[in-house]
XYZ file of C-alpha atoms in Angstrom:
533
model
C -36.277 110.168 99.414
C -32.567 108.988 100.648
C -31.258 109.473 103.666
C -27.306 108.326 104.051
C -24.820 108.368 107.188
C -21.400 107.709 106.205
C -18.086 107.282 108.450
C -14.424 106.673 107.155
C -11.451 105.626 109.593
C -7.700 104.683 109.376
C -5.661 102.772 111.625
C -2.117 102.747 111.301
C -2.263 103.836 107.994
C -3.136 100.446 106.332
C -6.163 99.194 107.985
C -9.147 101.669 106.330
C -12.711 101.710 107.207
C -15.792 102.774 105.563
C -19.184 102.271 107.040
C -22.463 103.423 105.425
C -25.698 103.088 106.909
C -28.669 104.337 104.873
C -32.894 104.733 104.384
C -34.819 105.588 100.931
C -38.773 105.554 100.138
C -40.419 105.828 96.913
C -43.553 105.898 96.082
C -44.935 105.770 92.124
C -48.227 106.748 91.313
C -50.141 106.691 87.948
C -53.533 107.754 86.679
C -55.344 107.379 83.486
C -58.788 108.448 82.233
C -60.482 107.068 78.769
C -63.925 108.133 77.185
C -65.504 106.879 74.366
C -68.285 108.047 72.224
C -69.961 108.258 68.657
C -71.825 109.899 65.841
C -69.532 113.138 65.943
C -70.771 116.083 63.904
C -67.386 117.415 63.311
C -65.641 115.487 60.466
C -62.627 116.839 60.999
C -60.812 114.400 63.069
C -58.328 117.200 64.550
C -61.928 119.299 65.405
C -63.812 116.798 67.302
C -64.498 116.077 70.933
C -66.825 114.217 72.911
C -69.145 116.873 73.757
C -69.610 116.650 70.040
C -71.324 113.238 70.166
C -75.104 112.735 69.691
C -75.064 109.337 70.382
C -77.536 107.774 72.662
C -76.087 107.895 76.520
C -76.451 103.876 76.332
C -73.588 103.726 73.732
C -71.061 106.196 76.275
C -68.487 104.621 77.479
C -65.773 105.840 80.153
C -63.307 104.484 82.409
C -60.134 105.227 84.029
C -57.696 103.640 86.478
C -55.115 104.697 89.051
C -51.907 102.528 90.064
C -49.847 102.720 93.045
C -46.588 100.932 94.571
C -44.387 101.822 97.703
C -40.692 100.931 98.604
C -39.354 101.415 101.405
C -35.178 100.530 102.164
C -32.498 100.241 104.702
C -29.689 99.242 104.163
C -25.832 99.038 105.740
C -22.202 98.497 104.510
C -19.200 98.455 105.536
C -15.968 98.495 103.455
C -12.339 97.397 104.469
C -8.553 97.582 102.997
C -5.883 96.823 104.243
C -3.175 98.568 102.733
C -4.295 98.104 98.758
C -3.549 94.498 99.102
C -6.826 92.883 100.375
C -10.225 94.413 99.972
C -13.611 93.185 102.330
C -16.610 94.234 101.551
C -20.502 93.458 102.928
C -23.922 94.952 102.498
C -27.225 93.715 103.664
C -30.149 95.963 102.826
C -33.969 95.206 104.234
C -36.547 95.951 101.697
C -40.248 96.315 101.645
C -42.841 96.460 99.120
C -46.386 96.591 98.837
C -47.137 94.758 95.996
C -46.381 91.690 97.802
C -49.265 90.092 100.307
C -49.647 91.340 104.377
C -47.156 88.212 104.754
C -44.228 88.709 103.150
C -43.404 92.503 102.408
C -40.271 92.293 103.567
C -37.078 90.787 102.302
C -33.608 90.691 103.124
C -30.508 90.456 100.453
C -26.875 90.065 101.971
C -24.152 90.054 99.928
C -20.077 90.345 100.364
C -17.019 90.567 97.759
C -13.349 90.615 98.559
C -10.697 91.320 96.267
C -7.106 90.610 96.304
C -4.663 92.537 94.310
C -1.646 90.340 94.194
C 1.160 92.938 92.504
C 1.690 94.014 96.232
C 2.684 90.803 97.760
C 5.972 90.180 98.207
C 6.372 87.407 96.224
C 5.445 89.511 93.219
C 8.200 92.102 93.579
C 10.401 90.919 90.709
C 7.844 90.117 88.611
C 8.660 91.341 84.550
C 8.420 94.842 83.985
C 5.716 93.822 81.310
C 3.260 92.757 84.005
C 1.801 95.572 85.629
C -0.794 94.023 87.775
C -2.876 90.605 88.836
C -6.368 91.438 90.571
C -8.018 88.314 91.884
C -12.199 88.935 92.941
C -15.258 87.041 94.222
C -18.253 87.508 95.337
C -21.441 86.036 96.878
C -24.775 87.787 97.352
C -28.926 87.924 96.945
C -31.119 90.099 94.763
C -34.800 90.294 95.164
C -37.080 90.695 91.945
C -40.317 92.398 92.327
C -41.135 93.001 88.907
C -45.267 92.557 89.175
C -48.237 94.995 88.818
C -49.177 96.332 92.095
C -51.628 94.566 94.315
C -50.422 91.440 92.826
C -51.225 89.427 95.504
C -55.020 90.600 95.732
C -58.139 89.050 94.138
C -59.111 91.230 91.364
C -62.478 91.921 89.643
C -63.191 92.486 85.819
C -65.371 95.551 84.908
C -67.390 95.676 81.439
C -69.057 92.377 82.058
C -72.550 94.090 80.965
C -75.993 92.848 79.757
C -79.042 94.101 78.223
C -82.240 93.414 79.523
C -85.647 94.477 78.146
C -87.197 94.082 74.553
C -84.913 94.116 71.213
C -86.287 97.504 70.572
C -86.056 98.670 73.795
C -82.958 97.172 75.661
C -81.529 98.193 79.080
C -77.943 97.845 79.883
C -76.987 96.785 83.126
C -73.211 97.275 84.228
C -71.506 93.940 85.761
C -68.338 93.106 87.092
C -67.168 89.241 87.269
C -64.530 87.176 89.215
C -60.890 88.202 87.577
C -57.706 86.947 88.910
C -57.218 84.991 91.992
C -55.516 86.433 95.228
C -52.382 84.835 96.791
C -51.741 86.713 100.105
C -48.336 84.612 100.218
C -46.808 86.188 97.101
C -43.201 87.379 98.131
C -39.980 88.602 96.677
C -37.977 86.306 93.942
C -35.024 85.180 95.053
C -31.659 85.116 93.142
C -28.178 83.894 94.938
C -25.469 84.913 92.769
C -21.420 84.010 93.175
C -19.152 85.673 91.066
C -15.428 84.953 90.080
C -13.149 87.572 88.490
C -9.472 88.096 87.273
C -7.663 91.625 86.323
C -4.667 91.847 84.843
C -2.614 94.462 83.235
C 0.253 94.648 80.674
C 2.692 96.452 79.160
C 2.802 99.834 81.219
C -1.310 99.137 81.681
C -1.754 99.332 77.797
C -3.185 96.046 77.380
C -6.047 94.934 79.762
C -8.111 91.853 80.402
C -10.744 91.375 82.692
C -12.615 87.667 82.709
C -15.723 87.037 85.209
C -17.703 84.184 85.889
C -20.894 83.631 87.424
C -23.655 81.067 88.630
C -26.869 82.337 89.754
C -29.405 80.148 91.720
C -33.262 81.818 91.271
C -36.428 80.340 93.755
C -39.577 81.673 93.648
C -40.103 82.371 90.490
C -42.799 85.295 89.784
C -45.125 83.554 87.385
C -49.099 82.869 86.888
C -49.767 79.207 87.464
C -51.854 77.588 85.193
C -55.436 76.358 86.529
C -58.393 74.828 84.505
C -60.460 76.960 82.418
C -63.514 75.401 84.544
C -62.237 77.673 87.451
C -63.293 80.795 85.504
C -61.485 82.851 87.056
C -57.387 84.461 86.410
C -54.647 82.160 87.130
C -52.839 83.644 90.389
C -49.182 85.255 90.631
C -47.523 82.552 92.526
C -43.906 81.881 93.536
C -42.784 78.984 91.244
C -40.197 77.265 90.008
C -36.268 77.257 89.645
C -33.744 78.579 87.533
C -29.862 78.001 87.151
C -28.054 80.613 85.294
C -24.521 80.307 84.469
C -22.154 81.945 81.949
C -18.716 84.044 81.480
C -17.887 87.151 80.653
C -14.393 88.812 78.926
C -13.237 92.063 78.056
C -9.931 92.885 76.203
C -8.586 96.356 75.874
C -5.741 97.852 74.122
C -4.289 101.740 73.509
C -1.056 103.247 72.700
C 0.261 106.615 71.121
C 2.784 107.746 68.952
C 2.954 111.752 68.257
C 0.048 112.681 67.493
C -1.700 109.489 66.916
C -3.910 108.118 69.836
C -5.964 104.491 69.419
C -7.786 102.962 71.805
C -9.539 99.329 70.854
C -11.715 97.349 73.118
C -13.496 94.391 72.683
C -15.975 92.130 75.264
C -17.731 89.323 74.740
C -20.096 86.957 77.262
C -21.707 83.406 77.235
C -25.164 83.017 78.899
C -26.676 79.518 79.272
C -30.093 79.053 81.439
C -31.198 75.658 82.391
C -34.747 75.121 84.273
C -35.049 72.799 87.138
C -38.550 73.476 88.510
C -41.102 75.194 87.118
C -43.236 74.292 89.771
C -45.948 72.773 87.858
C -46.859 69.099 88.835
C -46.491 67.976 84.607
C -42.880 69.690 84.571
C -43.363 71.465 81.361
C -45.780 74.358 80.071
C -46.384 76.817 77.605
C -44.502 80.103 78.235
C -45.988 83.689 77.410
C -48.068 82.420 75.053
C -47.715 81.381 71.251
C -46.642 84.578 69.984
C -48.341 84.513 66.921
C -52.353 84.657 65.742
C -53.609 81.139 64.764
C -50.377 79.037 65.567
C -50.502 77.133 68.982
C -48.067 78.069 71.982
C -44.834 77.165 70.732
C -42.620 79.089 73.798
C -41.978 76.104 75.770
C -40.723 75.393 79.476
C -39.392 72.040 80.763
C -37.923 71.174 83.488
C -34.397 70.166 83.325
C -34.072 71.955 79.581
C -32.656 75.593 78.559
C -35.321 78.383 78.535
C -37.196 78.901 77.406
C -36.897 76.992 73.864
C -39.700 76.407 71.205
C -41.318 73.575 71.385
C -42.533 72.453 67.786
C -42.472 69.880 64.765
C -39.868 68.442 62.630
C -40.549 68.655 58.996
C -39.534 65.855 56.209
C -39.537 67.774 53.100
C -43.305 68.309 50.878
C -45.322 65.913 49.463
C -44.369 65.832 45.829
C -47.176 63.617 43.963
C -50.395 61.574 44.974
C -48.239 58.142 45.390
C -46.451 59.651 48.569
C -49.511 61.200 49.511
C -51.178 58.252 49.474
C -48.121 56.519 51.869
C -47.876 59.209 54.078
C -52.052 59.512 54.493
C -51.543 55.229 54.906
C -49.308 55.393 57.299
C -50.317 58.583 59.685
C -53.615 58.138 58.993
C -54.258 61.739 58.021
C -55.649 63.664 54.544
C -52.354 65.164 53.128
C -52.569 65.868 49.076
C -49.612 66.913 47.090
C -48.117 70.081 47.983
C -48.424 69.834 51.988
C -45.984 69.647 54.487
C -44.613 66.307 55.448
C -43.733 65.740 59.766
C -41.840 63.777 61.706
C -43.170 61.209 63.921
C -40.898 61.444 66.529
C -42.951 60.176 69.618
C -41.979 62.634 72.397
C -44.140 60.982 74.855
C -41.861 60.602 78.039
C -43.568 57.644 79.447
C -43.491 55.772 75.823
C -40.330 54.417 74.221
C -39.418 57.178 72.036
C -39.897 55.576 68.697
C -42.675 56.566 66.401
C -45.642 55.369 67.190
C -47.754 55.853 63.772
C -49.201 59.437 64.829
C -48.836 62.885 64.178
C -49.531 64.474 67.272
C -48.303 67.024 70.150
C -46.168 63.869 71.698
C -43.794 64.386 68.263
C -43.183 68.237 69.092
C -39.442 68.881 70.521
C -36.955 71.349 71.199
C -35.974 73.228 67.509
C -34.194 76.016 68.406
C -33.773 78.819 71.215
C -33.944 82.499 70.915
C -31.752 83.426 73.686
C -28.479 83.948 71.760
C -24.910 81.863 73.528
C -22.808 84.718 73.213
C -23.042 88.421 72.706
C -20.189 90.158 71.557
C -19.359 94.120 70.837
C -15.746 95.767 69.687
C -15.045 99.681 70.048
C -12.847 101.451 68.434
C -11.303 105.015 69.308
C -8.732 107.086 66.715
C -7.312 110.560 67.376
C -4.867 112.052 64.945
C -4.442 115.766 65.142
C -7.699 117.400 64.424
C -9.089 114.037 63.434
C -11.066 111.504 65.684
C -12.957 108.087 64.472
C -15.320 106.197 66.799
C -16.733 102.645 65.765
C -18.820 100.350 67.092
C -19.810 96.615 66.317
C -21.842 94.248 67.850
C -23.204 90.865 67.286
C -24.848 87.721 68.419
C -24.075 84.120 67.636
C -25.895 80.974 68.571
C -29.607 81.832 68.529
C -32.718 81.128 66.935
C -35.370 83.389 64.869
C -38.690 81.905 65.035
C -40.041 84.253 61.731
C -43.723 84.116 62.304
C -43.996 86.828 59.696
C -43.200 83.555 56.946
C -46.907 82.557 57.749
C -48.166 82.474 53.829
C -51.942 81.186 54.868
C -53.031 84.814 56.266
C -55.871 86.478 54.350
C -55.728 90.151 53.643
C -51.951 90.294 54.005
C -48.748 91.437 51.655
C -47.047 88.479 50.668
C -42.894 88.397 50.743
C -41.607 87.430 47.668
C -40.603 84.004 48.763
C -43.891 82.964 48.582
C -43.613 82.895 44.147
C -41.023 79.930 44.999
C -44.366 77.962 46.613
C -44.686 74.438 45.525
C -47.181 74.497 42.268
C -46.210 71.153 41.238
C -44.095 68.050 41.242
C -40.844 69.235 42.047
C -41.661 72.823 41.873
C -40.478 72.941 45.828
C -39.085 71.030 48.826
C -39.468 73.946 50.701
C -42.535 75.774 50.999
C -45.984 74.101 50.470
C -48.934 75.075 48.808
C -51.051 77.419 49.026
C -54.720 76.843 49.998
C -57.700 77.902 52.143
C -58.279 75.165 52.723
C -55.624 73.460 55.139
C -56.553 70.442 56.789
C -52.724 69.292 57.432
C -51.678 71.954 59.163
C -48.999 72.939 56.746
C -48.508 76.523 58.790
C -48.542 74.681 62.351
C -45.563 75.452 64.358
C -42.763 73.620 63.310
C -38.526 74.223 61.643
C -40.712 76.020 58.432
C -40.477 79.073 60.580
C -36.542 78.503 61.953
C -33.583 80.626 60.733
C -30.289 81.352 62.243
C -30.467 84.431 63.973
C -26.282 85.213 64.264
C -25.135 88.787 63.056
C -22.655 91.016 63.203
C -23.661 94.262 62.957
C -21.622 98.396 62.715
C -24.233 99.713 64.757
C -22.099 103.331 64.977
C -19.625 104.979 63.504
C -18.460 108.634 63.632
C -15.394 110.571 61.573
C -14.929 114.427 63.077
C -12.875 116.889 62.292
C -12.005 120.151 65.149
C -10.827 123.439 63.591
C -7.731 124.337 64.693
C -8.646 127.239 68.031
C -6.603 129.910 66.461
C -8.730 129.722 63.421
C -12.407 129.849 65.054
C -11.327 132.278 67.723
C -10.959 134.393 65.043
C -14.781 134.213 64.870
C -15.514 134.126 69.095
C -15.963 130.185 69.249
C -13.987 128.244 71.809
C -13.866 125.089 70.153
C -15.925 123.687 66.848
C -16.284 120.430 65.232
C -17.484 118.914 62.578
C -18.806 115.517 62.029
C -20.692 113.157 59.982
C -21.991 109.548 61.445
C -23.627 106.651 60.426
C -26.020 104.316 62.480
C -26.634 100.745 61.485
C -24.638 101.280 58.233
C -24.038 97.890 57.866
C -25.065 94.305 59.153
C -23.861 90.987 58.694
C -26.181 88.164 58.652
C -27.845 84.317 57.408
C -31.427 85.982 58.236
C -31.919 87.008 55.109
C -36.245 86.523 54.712
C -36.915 88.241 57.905
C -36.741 92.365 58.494
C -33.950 92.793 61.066
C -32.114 90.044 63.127
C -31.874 92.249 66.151
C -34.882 91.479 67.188
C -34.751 91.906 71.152
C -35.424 90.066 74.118
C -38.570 91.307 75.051
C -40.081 89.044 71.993
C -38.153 85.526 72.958
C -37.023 85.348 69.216
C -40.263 85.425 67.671
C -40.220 87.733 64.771
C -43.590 89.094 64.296
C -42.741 91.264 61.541
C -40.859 93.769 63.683
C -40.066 97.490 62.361
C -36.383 96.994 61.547
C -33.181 99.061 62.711
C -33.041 102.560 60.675
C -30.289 103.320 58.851
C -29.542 106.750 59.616
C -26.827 108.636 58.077
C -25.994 112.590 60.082
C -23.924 115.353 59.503
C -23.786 118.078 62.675
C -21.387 120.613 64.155
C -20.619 121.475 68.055
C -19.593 124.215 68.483
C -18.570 125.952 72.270
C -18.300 129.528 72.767
């Protein structure tokens, strides 16, 4: 639901108002419902049900669940020009949510922007008839983030805790429910204070454009879980913790012209992200971060404060053991159990409160930043063709300056396909420098998180592109259609990349860089027709 009031004024022709004043509410709601049961007597798997089952009522199971968040909203803006030369414009909007404790609902987020469009200033009157227009912006404002489960703040309580009591031949199951996560009636909304800084120009009759932002954004109250012991027993709490910087740049580039009948239109953007971490709110400074990301390999997503995040956090390699000579050295002077064909690591010393030299040990105090797998810049270039009947569309996009942490390389898991990088394995002396042996058996460690699992994650990939062809109208009138075309396009047709081991560099965000052997981009080649009648 939305409710908006708005009023527009002019004074004198060059002073214009706009004020907006505004309410919305929305409500989400889910429900789910799960039953379990066994010994079916249809074998069919598309006939059975439930009521089918002849288990024993002990061995039943159902559950179910229902979720539900509010929002309410006001808000209020108002919006001035004066005369196309100097824009003003503020918001502040009040919002409230229940996921957040009794405390702190409610939030408020101000924010204003003014633009000023120099080309009609007088001093830019005989400018060259090349330059079209200058566009200066900035902007200063707060977002709030509520992007938690509802009833975050509440203590919860986890079902299926059950226990049989009785004889082995005759147990009773008892249904139990045990502490789950911690409450934090505080909880409220994270903070982000954002200033922007634009430029728009234009060229050459407004056929050449370029547009160039930049932006620093200052986040508090950070919506994480904070670790506690595991003696507590109980959920770690949502919490507001930490700070984040966030700075970058952003550019666009755009060019069209025609000639007859021959229309192109090319535009290309790119933007550079970097994130730095100054508090994460824990009193170490430093901590795991959504978890290892992998079966059997420890957490290797790292936080730090005063670092880029998040980054993995994990060993240096020095090449493979070749023989039982450096074996021997290695085992001498680490004091560990190596044998020829295991992986060799750096003893860097990473403690903060040592001296930074290697101290004799391979431990977690030699694990450092190896890579990141938030990419530096993110690129894309369009392009748009029209000649007579003809049109082409293209797209390309790209990333350059990230990390792929390929957890699929893990060569040690039983019951697995292999890829066929694993037949260049060490086997012998100077069979590898690479890859170790293989054993099941491995007391060094040789899959442990380290730069065995680091590629370059840069590509460049044509991620669309479309060739159509529209019938001239006098010919498919002729059969009652308004307009038809015909076209054939490609998606994914070609990519451009170092990770060659892995499936598909585009791995997303939502894994941090970790390849866990994720279903690639389909190549998909189509051929359609729209018609209009």
């Amino acid at each position: 639901m939305e409710n908006v009031l708005t009023y527009n004024t002019n004074i004198n022709d060059v002073h214009n108002f706009t004020l907006l004043l505004g309410q919305s509410g929305r409500k989400n709601k889910s429900r789910s419902l799960y039953g379990e049961d066994f010994d079916l007597l249809a074998y069919d798997p598309y006939m059975a049900t439930i009521n089918s089952a002849i288990a024993d009522r002990e061995r039943e199971r159902t559950t179910g669940g229902t979720s539900t968040s509010s929002l309410a909203s006001y808000f209020g803006r108002i919006d001035y020009n004066y005369n196309e030369r100097y824009m003003l414009q503020a918001t502040v909007r009040r919002d409230g949510s229940d996921k957040f404790g009794i405390n702190n609902k409610w939030g408020v987020f101000p924010s204003v922007s003014a633009g000023w469009n120099t080309t009609n200033e007088a001093f830019m009157k005989d400018r060259p008839d090349w330059f079209n227009s200058m566009k200066l912006r900035a902007s200063w404002g707060v977002n709030g983030n509520q992007n938690i489960d509802a009833f975050a703040y509440a203590s919860l309580m986890d079902g299926g805790q059950n226990y049989y009591f009785g004889t082995n031949s005759n147990p009773t199951m008892y249904y139990g429910v045990s502490g789950g996560r911690l409450s934090n009636p505080d909880l409220k909304w994270e903070e982000s204070k954002q200033t922007d800084l634009g430029l728009d120009l234009r060229f050459l009759n407004n056929a050449l454009s370029f547009t160039f932002d930049y932006y620093v954004k200052h986040t508090e109250g950070m919506l994480a879980n904070l670790p506690i012991p595991g003696y507590v027993g109980r959920t770690a709490p949502i919490a507001n913790s930490g700070k984040m910087k966030n700075w970058g740049s952003e550019f666009d580039l755009g060019y069209r012209f025609a000639v007859n009948d021959f229309h192109f239109d090319v535009k290309a953007n790119a933007s550079y992200t970097n994130t730095k971490l100054i508090d994460l709110g824990v009193p170490q400074g430093e901590n795991s971060w959504g978890g290892s990301g992998a079966a059997g390999v420890d957490p290797f997503i790292w936080a730090r404060n005063g670092m880029a995040w998040p980054f993995f956090n994990a060993y240096r390699t020095d090449g493979i053991i070749q023989n039982q000579a450096e074996a021997d050295a290695y085992n001498s002077k680490f004091g560990t159990s190596a044998v020829p064909g295991d992986m060799r690591f750096k003893d860097l010393n990473g403690d903060k409160v040592g001296d930074g030299k290697p101290n004799g040990k391979i431990d977690d105090k030699d694990r450092e930043m190896i890579g990141r797998g938030v990419p530096d810049w993110t690129y894309g270039l369009t392009i748009n063709a029209e000649y007579k009947g003809f049109d082409l569309y293209v797209l390309f996009q790209g990333i350059i300056g990230n990390e792929i942490f390929d957890i699929s390389q893990r060569a040690d898991i039983p019951g697995t396909n292999r890829p066929s990088w694993v037949l260049d394995r060490w086997t012998g002396e100077n069979t590898s420098y690479t890859i170790p042996r293989a054993t099941s058996n491995d007391t060094n460690r040789n899959w442990r998180a380290s730069d065995l699992y680091l590629k370059k994650g840069d590509y460049c990939r044509l991620k669309n592109i479309q060739l159509g062809y529209t019938l001239p109208a006098n010919v498919v009138r002729i059969a009652g259609i308004d307009r038809l075309r015909l076209y054939v396009s490609a998606e994914n047709l070609l990519t451009f990349t170092g990770y060659k081991d892995g499936f598909d560099p585009e791995i997303g965000e939502g894994d941090q860089g970790v390849d866990k052997g994720i279903y690639p981009q389909s190549r998909t080649i189509s051929f359609g027709a729209s018609i209009a009648f």
